[in-house]
């Protein structure tokens, strides 16, 4: 399969995303914001539709709309106080509704569908370049703010007392999340990327490791899921995005069963 350039590109871009997504997903899970990924992925679809309608790069439209959505989530959360989960539901509903309306103006529904569930063949030169550049930027920023992200993941009050500007750090984190989901939508699909953001971290949590260890183990699971899913989709002629997610769920199930067996053996 590596004889084909599109497969080599898919493995390179997919490998980068497999590293980047758990860096963001780890914090999302610890902050108990797992549904944010779903909301942003649905809004990114409307950005993709806008890009297709205006004949500009759909990835840029997805990133722009996802960033607007993530800033809107923060604004709505401030308005609803303790009912912060309403913000995610509202933005998700907005994304679904707007995407449904805009889809009627897209001349080529097949192009839009490739973003729904991912398409290896659809990854062009510009898309791969954007994905690589943005992935590197996300990694650099995430490493720079690692300490701040770690603090806000567990206790925002303590983070504030330690001198961290929690609002600014949360905004940076949410923007990184929006960009990650938008980039990931191109290879695994907008409806699937949020699952890949959560499942590897959920799998690594079964091993009961520290925050840092959980993140690195999630990266390993993510890499296995992405590369294994891409290979399986090629040889078995399956949808790549769905295959990747199903493999990640299989790894989660295997890990859970293995851990339960180990506990029984120890007893």
Coordinates of C-alpha atoms in Angstrom, one line a residue:
X1 CA 0.0 0.0 0.0
X2 CA 3.0 2.3 0.5
X3 CA 3.5 2.3 -3.3
X4 CA 0.8 4.9 -3.5
X5 CA 1.5 8.5 -2.5
X6 CA -2.0 9.1 -1.0
X7 CA -1.4 6.2 1.4
X8 CA 2.0 7.5 2.4
X9 CA 0.5 11.0 3.0
X10 CA -2.4 9.5 5.0
X11 CA 0.0 7.6 7.3
X12 CA 2.2 10.8 7.8
X13 CA -0.8 13.1 8.5
X14 CA -2.6 10.4 10.4
X15 CA 0.4 9.7 12.6
X16 CA 0.8 13.4 13.4
X17 CA -2.9 13.6 14.3
X18 CA -2.6 10.5 16.4
X19 CA -0.1 12.4 18.5
X20 CA -1.8 15.7 18.6
X21 CA -5.4 14.6 19.3
X22 CA -4.6 12.8 22.6
X23 CA -2.7 15.9 23.8
X24 CA -5.9 17.8 23.6
X25 CA -8.2 14.9 24.3
X26 CA -6.4 14.2 27.6
X27 CA -7.3 17.6 28.9
X28 CA -10.8 17.4 27.6
X29 CA -11.4 14.2 29.5
X30 CA -9.9 15.4 32.7
X31 CA -11.9 18.7 32.5
X32 CA -15.0 16.5 31.9
X33 CA -15.8 18.2 28.6
X34 CA -16.0 15.2 26.4
X35 CA -19.1 16.4 24.5
X36 CA -17.3 19.6 23.4
X37 CA -15.6 17.7 20.6
X38 CA -19.0 16.6 19.2
X39 CA -20.3 20.2 19.3
X40 CA -17.2 21.6 17.5
X41 CA -17.2 18.8 15.0
X42 CA -20.8 19.6 14.0
X43 CA -20.0 23.3 13.7
X44 CA -16.9 22.6 11.6
X45 CA -19.2 20.9 9.1
X46 CA -21.0 24.2 8.5
X47 CA -17.5 25.7 7.9
X48 CA -16.8 23.0 5.4
X49 CA -20.0 23.6 3.6
X50 CA -19.3 27.4 3.5
X51 CA -15.8 26.6 2.0
X52 CA -17.4 24.4 -0.7
X53 CA -20.0 27.0 -1.5
X54 CA -17.5 29.8 -1.8
X55 CA -15.0 27.6 -3.6
X56 CA -12.3 28.1 -1.0
X57 CA -10.3 25.5 1.0
X58 CA -13.0 23.8 3.2
X59 CA -10.4 23.2 5.9
X60 CA -10.0 26.9 6.4
X61 CA -13.7 27.4 6.7
X62 CA -13.9 24.5 9.2
X63 CA -11.2 26.1 11.4
X64 CA -12.8 29.5 11.3
X65 CA -16.3 28.3 12.2
X66 CA -14.9 26.0 15.0
X67 CA -13.0 28.9 16.5
X68 CA -16.1 31.1 16.5
X69 CA -18.0 28.2 18.1
X70 CA -15.5 27.6 20.8
X71 CA -15.5 31.3 21.8
X72 CA -19.3 31.2 21.7
X73 CA -19.3 28.3 24.1
X74 CA -17.2 30.2 26.6
X75 CA -19.5 33.2 26.3
X76 CA -22.6 31.2 26.8
X77 CA -21.1 29.4 29.7
X78 CA -20.6 32.7 31.5
X79 CA -24.2 33.6 30.9
X80 CA -25.6 30.3 32.3
X81 CA -23.5 30.0 35.4
X82 CA -23.6 26.5 36.9
X83 CA -25.5 25.1 33.9
X84 CA -22.4 25.3 31.7
X85 CA -23.2 22.0 29.9
X86 CA -26.1 23.9 28.2
X87 CA -23.5 25.9 26.1
X88 CA -22.2 22.7 24.5
X89 CA -25.8 21.5 23.6
X90 CA -26.7 24.9 22.2
X91 CA -23.7 25.1 20.0
X92 CA -24.1 21.5 18.8
X93 CA -27.7 22.2 17.8
X94 CA -26.6 25.4 16.0
X95 CA -23.9 23.4 14.1
X96 CA -26.4 20.6 13.1
X97 CA -29.0 23.1 11.9
X98 CA -26.6 25.4 10.0
X99 CA -24.9 22.4 8.3
X100 CA -28.3 21.0 7.2
X101 CA -29.3 24.3 5.7
X102 CA -26.0 24.9 3.9
X103 CA -25.8 21.4 2.5
X104 CA -28.6 22.4 0.2
X105 CA -26.4 24.9 -1.5
X106 CA -23.4 22.6 -2.0
X107 CA -23.1 21.7 -5.6
X108 CA -21.2 18.4 -5.0
X109 CA -22.6 16.5 -2.0
X110 CA -19.9 13.8 -2.5
X111 CA -17.2 16.3 -1.5
X112 CA -19.2 17.2 1.7
X113 CA -19.7 13.5 2.5
X114 CA -15.9 12.9 2.4
X115 CA -15.6 15.3 5.4
X116 CA -18.4 13.5 7.2
X117 CA -16.6 10.1 7.5
X118 CA -13.2 10.9 6.2
X119 CA -11.5 10.1 2.9
X120 CA -7.9 9.1 2.5
X121 CA -8.0 9.8 -1.3
X122 CA -9.3 13.3 -0.7
X123 CA -6.2 14.4 1.2
X124 CA -4.5 16.7 -1.3
X125 CA -1.2 18.5 -1.2
X126 CA -2.6 21.7 0.4
X127 CA -4.6 19.7 3.0
X128 CA -1.6 17.7 4.1
X129 CA 0.5 20.8 4.3
X130 CA -2.0 22.6 6.4
X131 CA -2.4 19.5 8.6
X132 CA 1.3 19.1 9.2
X133 CA 1.9 22.8 9.9
X134 CA -1.1 23.1 12.2
X135 CA -0.2 19.9 14.0
X136 CA 3.3 21.1 14.7
X137 CA 2.0 24.4 16.0
X138 CA -0.5 22.7 18.3
X139 CA 2.2 20.4 19.7
X140 CA 4.5 23.4 20.4
X141 CA 1.8 25.5 22.1
X142 CA 0.6 22.5 24.1
X143 CA 4.1 21.8 25.4
X144 CA 4.6 25.5 26.2
X145 CA 1.4 25.6 28.2
X146 CA 1.7 22.1 29.6
X147 CA 2.0 23.3 33.3
X148 CA -1.0 25.6 32.9
X149 CA -3.1 23.0 31.2
X150 CA -2.2 20.5 33.9
X151 CA -3.4 23.0 36.6
X152 CA -6.7 23.9 35.0
X153 CA -7.5 20.2 34.3
X154 CA -7.8 19.5 38.0
X155 CA -8.5 22.7 39.9
X156 CA -9.1 26.1 38.3
X157 CA -9.3 27.8 41.7
X158 CA -5.9 26.6 42.7
X159 CA -4.6 27.5 39.2
X160 CA -5.9 31.1 39.8
X161 CA -4.2 31.3 43.2
X162 CA -0.9 30.1 41.7
X163 CA -1.0 33.1 39.3
X164 CA -2.4 31.4 36.1
X165 CA -4.7 33.5 34.0
X166 CA -7.3 30.7 33.8
X167 CA -9.6 32.5 31.4
X168 CA -6.8 33.1 28.9
X169 CA -5.5 29.6 29.2
X170 CA -9.0 28.1 28.7
X171 CA -9.4 30.2 25.6
X172 CA -6.1 29.0 24.2
X173 CA -7.0 25.4 25.0
X174 CA -10.5 25.7 23.3
X175 CA -9.0 27.3 20.2
X176 CA -6.4 24.5 20.0
X177 CA -9.3 22.0 20.4
X178 CA -11.2 23.7 17.5
X179 CA -8.2 23.6 15.2
X180 CA -7.5 19.9 16.1
X181 CA -11.0 18.8 15.3
X182 CA -11.1 20.8 12.1
X183 CA -7.8 19.2 10.9
X184 CA -8.8 15.8 12.0
X185 CA -12.1 16.0 10.2
X186 CA -10.2 15.7 6.9
X187 CA -8.7 12.3 7.5
X188 CA -11.1 10.6 9.9
X189 CA -14.3 12.6 9.3
X190 CA -16.0 15.4 11.3
X191 CA -18.5 12.9 12.8
X192 CA -15.7 10.6 14.0
X193 CA -12.8 12.8 15.1
X194 CA -14.4 13.7 18.5
X195 CA -14.5 9.9 19.3
X196 CA -10.8 9.6 18.5
X197 CA -10.2 12.5 20.9
X198 CA -11.8 10.7 23.8
X199 CA -11.5 6.9 23.3
X200 CA -7.6 6.6 23.5
X201 CA -7.6 8.6 26.7
X202 CA -10.4 6.5 28.1
X203 CA -8.4 3.4 27.3
X204 CA -5.2 4.7 29.0
X205 CA -7.2 5.7 32.1
X206 CA -7.9 2.0 32.6
X207 CA -4.2 1.6 33.4
X208 CA -4.5 4.0 36.3
X209 CA -1.4 6.0 35.5
X210 CA -0.4 9.7 36.2
X211 CA -1.7 12.6 34.0
X212 CA 1.5 12.6 31.9
X213 CA 1.6 8.8 31.6
X214 CA -2.0 8.8 30.6
X215 CA -1.4 11.2 27.8
X216 CA 1.6 9.3 26.4
X217 CA -0.2 5.9 26.6
X218 CA -3.2 7.5 24.9
X219 CA -0.8 8.6 22.1
X220 CA 0.3 5.0 21.7
X221 CA -3.2 3.7 21.5
X222 CA -4.1 6.5 19.1
X223 CA -1.2 5.6 16.8
X224 CA -2.1 2.0 16.8
X225 CA -5.8 2.9 16.0
X226 CA -5.0 5.3 13.2
X227 CA -2.2 3.3 11.5
X228 CA -4.0 0.0 12.0
X229 CA -7.3 1.4 10.9
X230 CA -5.7 2.9 7.7
X231 CA -4.1 -0.4 6.9
X232 CA -7.3 -2.4 7.5
X233 CA -9.4 0.1 5.4
X234 CA -7.0 -0.3 2.5
X235 CA -6.8 -4.1 2.5
X236 CA -10.4 -4.7 3.4
X237 CA -11.9 -1.8 1.4
X238 CA -13.5 -0.3 4.4
X239 CA -14.3 3.3 5.3
X240 CA -11.1 4.6 7.0
X241 CA -12.7 6.8 9.6
X242 CA -15.1 4.2 10.9
X243 CA -12.4 1.5 10.8
X244 CA -10.1 3.7 13.0
X245 CA -12.8 4.3 15.6
X246 CA -13.9 0.7 15.7
X247 CA -10.3 -0.4 16.2
X248 CA -9.9 2.2 19.0
X249 CA -13.0 0.8 20.7
X250 CA -11.7 -2.7 20.3
X251 CA -8.5 -1.7 22.1
X252 CA -10.6 -0.1 24.8
X253 CA -12.6 -3.3 25.3
X254 CA -9.4 -5.5 25.3
X255 CA -7.8 -3.2 27.9
X256 CA -10.8 -3.3 30.2
X257 CA -11.1 -7.1 30.0
X258 CA -7.3 -7.5 30.5
X259 CA -7.4 -5.2 33.6
X260 CA -10.3 -7.1 35.1
X261 CA -8.5 -10.5 34.5
X262 CA -5.4 -9.1 36.2
X263 CA -7.4 -7.9 39.2
X264 CA -9.0 -11.4 39.6
X265 CA -5.6 -13.0 39.3
X266 CA -4.1 -10.7 42.0
X267 CA -6.9 -11.7 44.4

